[in-house]
Coordinates of C-alpha atoms in Angstrom, one line a residue:
X1 CA 29.4 38.3 153.0
X2 CA 27.1 40.4 150.9
X3 CA 24.5 39.0 148.3
X4 CA 24.6 41.5 145.5
X5 CA 27.3 44.2 144.4
X6 CA 27.4 46.8 142.2
X7 CA 30.2 47.3 140.3
X8 CA 30.9 51.3 139.6
X9 CA 33.3 50.9 136.4
X10 CA 33.8 50.0 133.1
X11 CA 36.5 47.7 131.3
X12 CA 38.8 45.0 132.2
X13 CA 38.6 45.8 136.3
X14 CA 34.8 45.6 135.8
X15 CA 35.4 42.1 134.5
X16 CA 38.3 41.8 137.0
X17 CA 35.9 42.3 139.9
X18 CA 33.1 40.2 138.2
X19 CA 34.9 37.6 138.1
X20 CA 35.5 37.4 142.2
X21 CA 32.1 37.9 142.8
X22 CA 31.0 34.9 140.6
X23 CA 33.4 32.8 142.4
X24 CA 32.3 33.8 146.0
X25 CA 28.5 33.6 144.5
X26 CA 27.9 37.0 144.7
X27 CA 25.3 38.4 142.1
X28 CA 27.1 41.3 140.1
X29 CA 25.6 44.4 138.7
X30 CA 27.5 46.1 135.9
X31 CA 26.7 49.6 134.6
X32 CA 27.1 51.0 131.3
X33 CA 27.2 54.5 129.1
X34 CA 25.7 54.5 125.6
X35 CA 28.9 53.7 124.3
X36 CA 29.1 50.6 126.2
X37 CA 25.8 48.7 125.7
X38 CA 27.5 45.9 124.4
X39 CA 30.9 45.6 126.2
X40 CA 31.9 42.6 128.0
X41 CA 31.4 43.6 131.5
X42 CA 27.9 44.3 130.6
X43 CA 27.3 40.6 129.2
X44 CA 29.3 38.8 132.2
X45 CA 27.4 40.3 135.0
X46 CA 24.0 39.1 136.3
X47 CA 22.5 42.0 135.7
X48 CA 23.1 46.0 134.1
X49 CA 22.0 49.3 134.3
X50 CA 22.1 52.1 131.8
X51 CA 23.5 55.1 133.5
X52 CA 23.7 57.8 130.5
X53 CA 25.1 59.2 127.4
X54 CA 28.5 58.2 126.2
X55 CA 30.6 60.9 127.9
X56 CA 32.0 59.9 131.4
X57 CA 30.8 63.2 132.8
X58 CA 26.9 62.2 132.2
X59 CA 27.1 58.5 133.1
X60 CA 30.5 57.2 134.6
X61 CA 31.3 60.3 136.9
X62 CA 27.5 60.9 138.3
X63 CA 26.9 59.3 142.0
X64 CA 23.5 59.9 141.9
X65 CA 22.7 57.8 138.9
X66 CA 25.1 54.8 140.2
X67 CA 23.6 54.9 143.8
X68 CA 20.1 55.0 142.1
X69 CA 21.3 51.8 139.7
X70 CA 22.6 49.6 143.2
X71 CA 19.1 50.5 145.2
X72 CA 17.2 49.8 142.2
X73 CA 18.8 46.5 141.9
X74 CA 18.5 45.5 145.4
X75 CA 22.4 46.4 145.9
X76 CA 24.1 46.1 149.5
X77 CA 27.5 47.7 148.4
X78 CA 29.2 49.1 145.9
X79 CA 32.9 48.5 144.2
X80 CA 34.4 51.6 142.6
X81 CA 36.8 49.3 140.7
X82 CA 39.8 52.3 139.9
X83 CA 39.6 55.2 138.4
X84 CA 36.7 57.0 137.8
X85 CA 34.7 57.5 141.7
X86 CA 37.2 55.3 143.3
X87 CA 38.8 57.8 144.9
X88 CA 36.3 60.3 145.7
X89 CA 35.4 60.6 149.0
X90 CA 32.2 62.4 148.2
X91 CA 30.8 59.5 146.3
X92 CA 32.1 57.1 149.2
X93 CA 29.7 59.3 151.6
X94 CA 27.3 59.0 149.6
X95 CA 27.1 55.9 149.3
X96 CA 26.8 55.3 152.9
X97 CA 24.1 57.8 152.9
X98 CA 22.3 55.8 150.7
X99 CA 22.4 52.8 153.1
X100 CA 25.2 51.1 150.9
X101 CA 28.4 49.8 151.6
X102 CA 31.3 51.5 149.8
X103 CA 34.0 48.9 149.0
X104 CA 36.9 51.3 149.7
X105 CA 38.6 52.6 152.6
X106 CA 36.5 55.6 154.8
X107 CA 35.8 58.7 152.8
X108 CA 38.0 60.9 155.2
X109 CA 41.0 58.9 154.5
X110 CA 40.2 59.3 150.7
X111 CA 40.3 62.6 151.3
X112 CA 43.1 62.9 153.1
X113 CA 45.4 61.1 151.1
X114 CA 43.8 62.1 147.8
X115 CA 45.6 65.4 148.6
X116 CA 49.0 65.1 147.7
X117 CA 50.1 68.0 150.1
X118 CA 47.8 66.9 153.1
X119 CA 49.2 63.3 152.5
X120 CA 52.6 64.0 152.9
X121 CA 52.3 66.3 156.0
X122 CA 50.8 63.8 157.8
X123 CA 52.9 60.7 156.8
X124 CA 55.8 63.0 157.4
X125 CA 54.5 63.6 161.4
X126 CA 54.5 59.5 161.2
X127 CA 57.9 59.2 160.4
X128 CA 57.7 58.4 156.7
X129 CA 60.2 60.1 154.8
X130 CA 59.1 62.5 152.0
X131 CA 60.2 63.9 148.7
X132 CA 61.1 67.9 149.1
X133 CA 59.0 70.1 147.7
X134 CA 56.8 73.1 148.1
X135 CA 54.3 73.1 151.3
X136 CA 51.0 74.6 151.6
X137 CA 47.9 74.3 149.6
X138 CA 46.2 76.5 147.0
X139 CA 49.7 78.0 145.7
X140 CA 49.2 80.7 142.9
X141 CA 51.3 80.2 139.8
X142 CA 53.9 82.8 140.8
X143 CA 54.4 81.0 144.0
X144 CA 54.6 77.5 142.3
X145 CA 57.1 79.1 139.9
X146 CA 59.1 80.8 143.0
X147 CA 59.2 76.8 145.0
X148 CA 60.6 75.1 141.7
X149 CA 63.3 77.6 141.6
X150 CA 64.1 77.4 144.9
X151 CA 64.5 73.8 144.8
X152 CA 66.4 74.0 141.4
X153 CA 65.9 72.4 138.3
X154 CA 64.5 70.0 137.6
X155 CA 61.6 69.3 139.1
X156 CA 58.3 67.6 138.8
X157 CA 54.7 69.6 138.7
X158 CA 52.1 67.0 140.2
X159 CA 48.1 67.8 140.6
X160 CA 47.6 67.6 144.3
X161 CA 44.1 65.5 143.7
X162 CA 45.7 63.4 140.7
X163 CA 47.2 59.8 140.0
X164 CA 47.8 58.0 137.2
X165 CA 50.6 60.4 135.9
X166 CA 47.8 62.8 134.9
X167 CA 49.0 66.0 134.5
X168 CA 52.8 65.8 135.9
X169 CA 55.2 67.8 134.4
X170 CA 59.1 67.5 134.7
X171 CA 60.4 70.6 134.1
X172 CA 63.8 71.1 133.2
X173 CA 64.1 74.3 131.7
X174 CA 63.5 77.2 134.4
X175 CA 62.1 79.6 131.4
X176 CA 59.5 77.0 130.8
X177 CA 57.9 77.0 133.9
X178 CA 55.1 79.0 133.6
X179 CA 53.9 77.5 130.3
X180 CA 54.1 74.3 132.0
X181 CA 52.0 75.2 135.3
X182 CA 49.4 76.4 132.9
X183 CA 49.3 73.0 131.1
X184 CA 49.5 70.8 134.3
X185 CA 46.5 73.0 135.6
X186 CA 44.6 72.4 132.3
X187 CA 45.1 68.9 132.2
X188 CA 44.6 68.4 136.5
X189 CA 40.9 70.5 136.1
X190 CA 40.0 68.3 132.7
X191 CA 41.2 65.0 134.4
X192 CA 40.3 65.8 138.2
X193 CA 38.1 68.6 138.4
X194 CA 40.9 70.4 140.6
X195 CA 43.8 72.4 139.5
X196 CA 45.6 72.4 142.5
X197 CA 49.3 71.8 142.2
X198 CA 52.6 71.0 144.1
X199 CA 56.2 70.8 142.7
X200 CA 58.9 68.7 144.1
X201 CA 62.3 67.9 143.5
X202 CA 62.9 65.5 140.8
X203 CA 65.3 62.8 141.6
X204 CA 67.3 61.4 139.1
X205 CA 67.3 57.9 137.2
X206 CA 64.9 57.3 140.3
X207 CA 62.9 53.8 140.7
X208 CA 59.2 53.6 141.3
X209 CA 58.4 51.0 144.0
X210 CA 54.9 50.5 145.7
X211 CA 54.1 48.5 148.7
X212 CA 50.6 46.7 148.8
X213 CA 48.5 47.1 152.2
X214 CA 45.7 45.2 153.4
X215 CA 43.9 46.9 156.5
X216 CA 40.9 45.5 158.2
X217 CA 38.1 47.9 160.0
X218 CA 39.6 46.5 163.2
X219 CA 43.0 48.3 163.4
X220 CA 45.1 45.4 161.7
X221 CA 47.2 46.4 159.2
X222 CA 49.7 44.5 157.0
X223 CA 51.9 44.6 153.6
X224 CA 52.0 42.4 151.2
X225 CA 55.5 43.2 150.0
X226 CA 56.2 45.7 146.7
X227 CA 55.9 46.1 143.2
X228 CA 58.2 47.7 141.0
X229 CA 56.7 49.9 138.7
X230 CA 60.0 52.1 137.2
X231 CA 59.2 51.2 133.7
X232 CA 57.1 54.4 132.5
X233 CA 56.2 56.4 129.4
X234 CA 54.9 60.0 130.4
X235 CA 54.7 59.2 134.1
X236 CA 52.6 56.1 133.5
X237 CA 53.0 52.8 134.5
X238 CA 53.4 50.3 131.4
X239 CA 55.2 47.2 133.0
X240 CA 55.3 46.0 136.7
X241 CA 56.6 43.1 138.3
X242 CA 56.8 41.8 141.9
X243 CA 59.1 41.6 143.7
X244 CA 61.6 44.0 142.6
X245 CA 64.8 43.0 141.9
X246 CA 66.5 46.1 143.8
X247 CA 65.1 45.4 147.2
X248 CA 66.9 43.0 149.8
X249 CA 65.4 41.7 153.0
X250 CA 66.2 44.5 155.3
X251 CA 65.0 47.6 152.7
X252 CA 61.7 45.6 151.8
X253 CA 61.0 45.2 155.9
X254 CA 61.7 49.0 156.1
X255 CA 59.7 50.3 153.4
X256 CA 57.0 47.9 154.1
X257 CA 56.8 49.5 157.9
X258 CA 57.0 53.0 156.5
X259 CA 53.8 51.9 154.3
X260 CA 52.0 50.2 157.3
X261 CA 52.8 53.5 159.3
X262 CA 51.0 55.6 156.4
X263 CA 48.0 53.6 156.3
X264 CA 47.3 53.6 159.9
X265 CA 47.9 57.4 159.8
X266 CA 45.4 58.1 158.1
X267 CA 42.8 55.4 159.5
X268 CA 42.8 53.1 156.6
X269 CA 40.8 50.1 155.7
X270 CA 40.9 47.7 152.5
X271 CA 43.4 47.3 150.0
X272 CA 45.6 50.5 149.1
X273 CA 49.1 51.2 147.8
X274 CA 51.8 53.3 149.4
X275 CA 54.0 54.7 146.5
X276 CA 57.9 55.5 147.1
X277 CA 60.5 56.9 144.9
X278 CA 63.7 55.6 145.4
X279 CA 67.4 56.2 144.3
X280 CA 68.9 53.6 142.3
X281 CA 71.8 53.8 143.6
X282 CA 71.1 53.9 147.2
X283 CA 67.7 52.0 147.9
X284 CA 67.6 52.6 151.8
X285 CA 66.8 56.3 151.0
X286 CA 63.5 56.1 149.9
X287 CA 60.9 58.9 149.9
X288 CA 56.9 58.7 150.2
X289 CA 55.2 60.1 146.8
X290 CA 51.5 59.0 147.3
X291 CA 49.3 56.6 148.6
X292 CA 46.4 55.7 146.1
X293 CA 43.4 54.9 148.3
X294 CA 42.0 52.0 145.9
X295 CA 42.8 48.8 144.0
X296 CA 45.9 49.5 141.7
X297 CA 46.1 48.0 137.9
X298 CA 49.1 46.0 138.5
X299 CA 47.6 44.2 141.8
X300 CA 47.6 40.8 139.6
X301 CA 51.2 40.7 139.9
X302 CA 50.8 40.6 144.0
X303 CA 48.2 38.2 143.8
X304 CA 50.5 35.7 142.2
X305 CA 53.5 36.1 144.3
X306 CA 51.3 36.0 147.3
X307 CA 48.4 33.6 146.2
X308 CA 45.5 36.4 147.6
X309 CA 42.8 37.6 145.6
X310 CA 42.6 40.9 146.5
X311 CA 39.2 41.8 145.4
X312 CA 38.0 39.3 147.7
X313 CA 39.6 40.7 150.7
X314 CA 38.4 44.0 149.5
X315 CA 35.1 42.3 149.9
X316 CA 35.6 40.7 153.2
X317 CA 37.0 43.5 154.8
X318 CA 33.7 45.7 153.7
X319 CA 31.6 42.9 154.9
X320 CA 33.5 43.6 158.5
X321 CA 35.7 40.6 158.8
X322 CA 39.3 40.5 160.2
X323 CA 42.5 39.5 158.7
X324 CA 43.3 36.2 159.7
X325 CA 47.1 36.9 158.6
X326 CA 50.0 38.2 160.7
X327 CA 52.9 40.0 158.9
X328 CA 55.0 36.7 159.5
X329 CA 52.4 35.2 157.6
X330 CA 53.0 36.5 154.2
X331 CA 55.8 35.2 151.9
X332 CA 56.5 36.5 148.5
X333 CA 56.7 33.3 146.0
X334 CA 57.9 33.3 142.3
X335 CA 57.7 36.5 140.6
X336 CA 55.1 37.8 138.2
X337 CA 55.3 40.7 135.3
X338 CA 52.4 42.6 133.9
X339 CA 52.3 44.1 130.7
X340 CA 49.5 47.3 130.0
X341 CA 47.9 46.6 126.5
X342 CA 46.7 50.7 125.9
X343 CA 45.1 51.6 122.1
X344 CA 48.1 53.5 121.2
X345 CA 50.0 53.7 118.3
X346 CA 54.0 53.3 119.0
X347 CA 54.8 54.2 115.2
X348 CA 52.5 57.5 115.5
X349 CA 54.7 58.8 118.4
X350 CA 52.4 56.6 120.8
X351 CA 49.5 59.0 120.1
X352 CA 45.7 57.2 121.0
X353 CA 44.2 55.1 118.8
X354 CA 40.7 53.4 118.3
X355 CA 39.0 51.6 115.7
X356 CA 36.8 48.2 115.8
X357 CA 38.4 44.8 116.9
X358 CA 38.2 43.0 114.4
X359 CA 39.9 39.8 115.5
X360 CA 40.9 38.8 119.2
X361 CA 43.5 36.4 120.7
X362 CA 44.1 36.7 124.5
X363 CA 46.7 34.2 126.0
X364 CA 45.5 32.3 129.1
X365 CA 46.9 29.6 131.0
X366 CA 50.0 27.8 132.1
X367 CA 51.5 30.6 133.8
X368 CA 49.7 33.4 132.0
X369 CA 46.5 35.5 133.0
X370 CA 45.1 37.9 130.4
X371 CA 42.9 40.6 132.6
X372 CA 40.8 41.9 129.8
X373 CA 37.6 44.2 128.9
X374 CA 37.6 43.2 125.3
X375 CA 35.7 41.1 122.8
X376 CA 35.1 41.2 119.2
X377 CA 33.5 43.8 118.0
X378 CA 34.3 45.9 120.3
X379 CA 34.6 49.7 119.6
X380 CA 37.0 51.5 120.8
X381 CA 36.8 55.6 120.9
X382 CA 38.3 58.7 122.5
X383 CA 36.0 58.9 125.4
X384 CA 37.8 56.8 127.9
X385 CA 41.0 55.7 129.1
X386 CA 43.4 54.2 126.6
X387 CA 43.9 50.8 128.9
X388 CA 42.4 47.8 127.2
X389 CA 43.7 44.9 129.1
X390 CA 46.6 43.3 130.9
X391 CA 48.7 40.4 130.2
X392 CA 50.6 39.1 133.5
X393 CA 53.1 36.3 133.4
X394 CA 54.3 34.0 136.5
X395 CA 57.3 31.9 136.7
X396 CA 59.4 30.4 139.4
X397 CA 62.0 33.0 139.1
X398 CA 62.5 36.3 137.0
X399 CA 63.8 35.0 133.6
X400 CA 61.0 32.8 133.5
X401 CA 58.3 35.3 133.7
X402 CA 59.9 37.7 131.5
X403 CA 60.3 34.9 128.8
X404 CA 56.7 33.7 129.2
X405 CA 55.2 37.5 129.4
X406 CA 57.2 38.1 126.0
X407 CA 55.8 35.0 124.4
X408 CA 52.3 35.8 126.1
X409 CA 52.8 39.4 123.9
X410 CA 53.8 37.6 120.8
X411 CA 50.1 35.6 121.0
X412 CA 48.4 38.6 121.7
X413 CA 45.8 39.5 118.9
X414 CA 43.7 42.8 118.7
X415 CA 43.5 43.2 115.0
X416 CA 41.5 46.6 114.0
X417 CA 43.1 48.6 117.0
X418 CA 46.8 49.6 117.1
X419 CA 48.3 48.8 120.5
X420 CA 51.6 49.1 122.0
X421 CA 52.0 44.8 122.5
X422 CA 54.6 44.7 120.1
X423 CA 56.8 47.5 121.6
X424 CA 56.1 45.9 125.1
X425 CA 57.5 42.8 124.0
X426 CA 60.5 44.4 122.8
X427 CA 61.2 46.7 125.6
X428 CA 61.2 43.4 127.7
X429 CA 64.1 41.9 125.7
X430 CA 66.0 45.3 126.2
X431 CA 69.5 44.1 128.0
X432 CA 68.8 46.7 131.0
X433 CA 65.6 45.3 131.5
X434 CA 66.2 41.6 131.2
X435 CA 69.4 42.5 134.3
X436 CA 66.9 44.5 136.2
X437 CA 68.9 47.7 136.0
X438 CA 65.7 50.1 135.6
X439 CA 64.9 53.6 136.2
X440 CA 61.6 55.8 135.6
X441 CA 63.4 57.4 132.3
X442 CA 64.7 54.2 130.8
X443 CA 61.6 54.0 128.2
X444 CA 61.8 57.4 127.3
X445 CA 65.1 57.1 126.3
X446 CA 65.2 53.7 124.6
X447 CA 61.8 54.1 123.0
X448 CA 63.1 55.2 119.5
X449 CA 65.0 51.9 119.2
X450 CA 62.1 49.8 120.3
X451 CA 59.8 51.2 117.3
X452 CA 60.5 49.5 113.9
X453 CA 61.4 52.2 111.3
X454 CA 59.4 51.0 108.2
X455 CA 56.9 48.5 107.0
X456 CA 58.7 44.6 106.8
X457 CA 58.3 43.8 102.9
X458 CA 57.0 40.6 104.2
X459 CA 53.6 42.3 105.1
X460 CA 53.1 43.9 101.7
X461 CA 53.6 40.3 100.2
X462 CA 51.0 38.9 102.6
X463 CA 48.5 41.7 101.7
X464 CA 49.1 41.2 97.7
X465 CA 48.5 37.5 98.5
X466 CA 45.3 38.4 100.4
X467 CA 44.1 40.4 97.5
X468 CA 45.4 38.0 94.7
X469 CA 43.1 35.6 96.5
X470 CA 40.3 37.5 96.4
X471 CA 40.2 37.8 92.8
X472 CA 40.5 33.9 92.2
X473 CA 37.5 32.8 90.7
X474 CA 34.8 30.2 92.4
X475 CA 34.5 26.9 90.4
X476 CA 31.3 26.9 88.5
X477 CA 30.2 22.6 88.2
X478 CA 33.6 21.8 88.6
X479 CA 34.8 24.0 86.1
X480 CA 36.6 27.1 86.0
X481 CA 36.9 29.7 83.3
X482 CA 40.5 30.3 82.3
X483 CA 40.2 33.6 81.2
X484 CA 39.0 34.7 84.9
X485 CA 42.1 33.3 86.7
X486 CA 44.3 36.1 87.6
X487 CA 47.3 34.9 86.6
X488 CA 48.5 37.7 84.6
X489 CA 48.5 36.1 81.0
X490 CA 48.9 37.9 78.1
X491 CA 48.4 37.2 74.3
X492 CA 51.7 36.6 72.8
X493 CA 53.9 37.2 75.9
X494 CA 55.3 35.9 79.3
X495 CA 53.1 36.1 82.0
X496 CA 53.3 38.7 83.8
X497 CA 52.6 38.8 87.5
X498 CA 49.9 40.6 89.1
X499 CA 50.9 43.7 91.1
X500 CA 49.0 45.7 93.8
X501 CA 49.5 49.5 94.7
X502 CA 49.4 49.0 98.7
X503 CA 49.5 51.9 101.5
X504 CA 50.2 51.6 105.2
X505 CA 49.3 55.0 106.9
X506 CA 52.8 57.0 108.0
X507 CA 54.8 55.1 104.9
X508 CA 55.4 55.8 101.4
X509 CA 52.7 53.5 99.6
X510 CA 54.3 50.5 97.3
X511 CA 53.5 48.6 94.8
X512 CA 53.9 44.7 95.2
X513 CA 52.9 41.4 93.8
X514 CA 52.1 38.1 95.5
X515 CA 55.1 35.5 96.0
X516 CA 54.7 32.4 94.0
X517 CA 54.3 30.3 97.8
X518 CA 51.3 31.9 99.5
X519 CA 49.0 30.2 101.3
X520 CA 45.5 32.5 102.4
X521 CA 43.0 30.9 104.7
X522 CA 39.9 33.0 106.3
X523 CA 42.2 34.2 109.1
X524 CA 45.8 33.8 108.6
X525 CA 47.8 34.3 105.6
X526 CA 51.2 32.7 105.1
X527 CA 53.9 33.5 102.5
X528 CA 57.6 32.2 101.3
X529 CA 60.5 35.1 101.0
X530 CA 64.0 33.8 100.5
X531 CA 63.1 30.7 102.2
X532 CA 61.4 32.1 105.0
X533 CA 57.7 31.6 106.2
X534 CA 56.2 34.0 107.3
X535 CA 52.7 33.6 109.0
X536 CA 50.1 36.7 110.0
X537 CA 46.9 37.0 111.6
X538 CA 44.2 38.8 109.5
X539 CA 41.1 40.4 109.4
X540 CA 39.7 43.4 107.5
X541 CA 42.5 44.6 105.9
X542 CA 44.8 44.3 109.0
X543 CA 47.5 42.0 109.2
X544 CA 49.1 41.3 112.8
X545 CA 52.0 39.1 114.2
X546 CA 54.2 39.1 117.2
X547 CA 51.9 41.8 119.1
X548 CA 52.3 44.3 115.8
X549 CA 49.7 45.2 113.4
X550 CA 49.5 46.8 110.0
X551 CA 46.4 48.0 108.5
X552 CA 47.1 47.9 104.5
X553 CA 45.1 49.6 102.0
X554 CA 44.7 49.9 98.5
X555 CA 46.5 53.1 97.2
X556 CA 44.8 54.9 94.8
X557 CA 47.4 58.1 94.0
X558 CA 44.5 59.9 92.4
X559 CA 41.9 59.6 95.2
X560 CA 45.0 60.5 97.5
X561 CA 45.7 63.7 95.6
X562 CA 42.5 64.8 96.3
X563 CA 41.8 63.9 100.0
X564 CA 41.6 67.1 102.3
X565 CA 44.5 65.8 104.3
X566 CA 47.0 66.9 101.9
X567 CA 45.1 69.8 100.4
X568 CA 47.7 72.1 102.3
X569 CA 50.7 69.8 102.2
X570 CA 53.1 71.0 104.7
X571 CA 51.2 74.0 105.3
X572 CA 48.2 71.7 106.7
X573 CA 47.6 70.7 110.3
X574 CA 45.6 67.3 110.5
X575 CA 44.7 65.8 114.2
X576 CA 47.4 63.2 115.2
X577 CA 44.4 61.4 116.8
X578 CA 40.9 61.1 116.8
X579 CA 39.7 63.1 120.2
X580 CA 38.2 66.7 120.8
X581 CA 39.9 70.3 120.7
X582 CA 40.1 71.4 124.0
X583 CA 42.0 75.3 123.5
X584 CA 42.1 77.1 120.2
X585 CA 44.7 80.0 120.6
X586 CA 44.6 81.6 117.1
X587 CA 41.9 82.7 114.6
X588 CA 41.8 83.4 110.6
X589 CA 44.3 86.1 110.1
X590 CA 46.6 85.5 113.1
X591 CA 50.2 85.7 112.0
X592 CA 52.2 82.7 114.1
X593 CA 55.7 81.9 114.4
X594 CA 57.4 78.9 113.6
X595 CA 56.5 76.3 116.7
X596 CA 54.0 78.3 118.0
X597 CA 51.1 76.4 120.0
X598 CA 47.8 77.0 117.9
X599 CA 45.3 74.4 119.5
X600 CA 45.4 71.5 121.7
X601 CA 43.7 68.1 121.0
X602 CA 42.6 65.7 123.9
X603 CA 41.9 62.1 123.9
X604 CA 41.8 59.3 126.3
X605 CA 42.6 61.6 129.1
X606 CA 45.9 63.0 126.8
X607 CA 46.7 66.3 125.5
X608 CA 48.3 67.4 122.6
X609 CA 49.3 70.7 121.4
X610 CA 49.1 71.5 117.6
X611 CA 52.2 73.8 116.9
X612 CA 52.6 75.7 113.5
X613 CA 55.0 74.1 111.1
X614 CA 56.4 77.7 110.1
X615 CA 55.8 81.0 110.5
X616 CA 53.2 82.5 108.5
X617 CA 49.5 83.5 108.7
X618 CA 46.5 81.1 110.1
X619 CA 44.2 81.4 106.5
X620 CA 41.9 78.3 107.7
X621 CA 40.5 77.2 110.9
X622 CA 38.1 74.2 110.5
X623 CA 37.7 73.7 114.4
X624 CA 36.6 75.2 117.3
X625 CA 37.0 74.5 121.2
X626 CA 34.8 71.3 121.6
X627 CA 34.8 70.3 118.3
X628 CA 35.2 66.6 117.9
X629 CA 37.8 65.3 115.3
X630 CA 38.9 62.1 113.7
X631 CA 42.3 61.2 113.3
X632 CA 44.3 63.0 110.2
X633 CA 40.8 65.6 110.1
X634 CA 42.0 69.1 108.7
X635 CA 42.3 71.2 111.6
X636 CA 43.9 74.7 110.2
X637 CA 45.9 75.5 107.6
X638 CA 49.2 77.7 108.1
X639 CA 50.2 79.9 104.8
X640 CA 54.2 80.4 105.3
X641 CA 55.1 84.0 105.2
X642 CA 56.8 85.2 101.8
X643 CA 60.4 85.9 101.8
X644 CA 59.8 89.7 101.9
X645 CA 57.6 89.1 104.6
X646 CA 60.2 87.7 106.7
X647 CA 62.8 90.7 106.0

């Protein structure tokens, strides 16, 4: 076993890998950018090395800096985690050339399976069924469009070099194929540095099932069962579980053997995942989609049902050990479900969010595990992936695991940064999810029903109670000046309770007084309304409960009228999220049509198209490509066309 390992990643995965290294007595080396100097993974490692500025392209994506850090700290091996350089064959080769062990598959396997086009051709030759689609690499836009028309709508555009749903586009309207190809190329180039695309037939109401494989360097390959990953948004997984309720033992064995053959076909070693698309009505008709040549985000559910530490086996295989297991030794016991906690705001269309973690509570124990890179004071910005942590629950059966996970999400607190915890908790209670009737489009179809329409009255009541409490004077020498007590007393009239103008972003302001029954503590506030007691966590103007949170601010109508965010009213285009402007398609003076795309803002590897709210003229443009923008910052103003101009 190695004595020192450098972890070439950040956030929750770095913390996760460090935990196993510590258990095995292996010294850990963390790396960090300027943005992560005070991050949790830096503090939990035995030592840490700065590798560059905040931008990933100048730090985490610089192989030479990672290798130099490993050599300088005496590391024998590099664990890439997942993301960043985990599936970069050049990085794997560079590690080997520097005398370091890359804790992952051989570079040739990464290269082969990282090219989705070559991967499909390779596994097809090994007898693994694949999704019908385009063939050949380096297709032009016209060739891709022709292939899409030949396959027939709907089709799925996919980056050949990608993963994690980045750059994938579902196209149902043939007239939009050109625009979607351009957008997919742009996002693929931004995410992977390679804009090669392929097009595949879209399987209606599919289920996404993946098989965990484990291979040593001596030709022995086994699988550790499947994970159901069908609950997705924008082609990104948000809930995963093991095992899948869809598969019977025969189908599980057949898919497992297909995954083993796929791994053998590329000379694989280490932990990897073979992903399949499965028609929900016919599980026996499964198709290979891709192989992820790394540890997956959702690996904890496999660990919980098999009792194996996959990071440990990555290390042991990389150190040259043989797997001591045969396929017959692998049994799946119980059920595990994982939820991905992301910095995004469901109330704002799931746009990326950010901020400072003011209060943090992460459930652990009694069948619940949280893998996290957070700590109080963590600054969540727009530079990196929006995933903050994972909450995983285990039980003897699926119903127990779901119930435990819902409770764990309700007990999760990340005040200061809007997250999807409350949304995930409601999703896990959806009748179709409880029944196991899943498909990859379920979340998109039901999302609106799982996001509350407004702000509950008790939230404003609790915020008013906090403000009233802040006005209460501290007793001096045991005596309180009665005229300083905020009682609403007035001469010659009945006391009138103080009312506070309050606002939550995206909602109309309200004026609310504190209820008579309220208790305010440093970290909590409790109010009673109509005989029901409501308790909230609180920190810095934020209130939270059951995974949901609200930032309640004082509303000043005069100040609001003077802010730039409203100076143009409906004519103003504001940034929907903190991020970077990557594309500007217009200039001041241009005439635009209603719905025409004007700018693209990117944050946390996600693009958002800013469109004209109506036909008119661009009279103000405050940004250029590369501009960093804050949420709600004014980007442009489109003055509507007059009726004469429209005529």
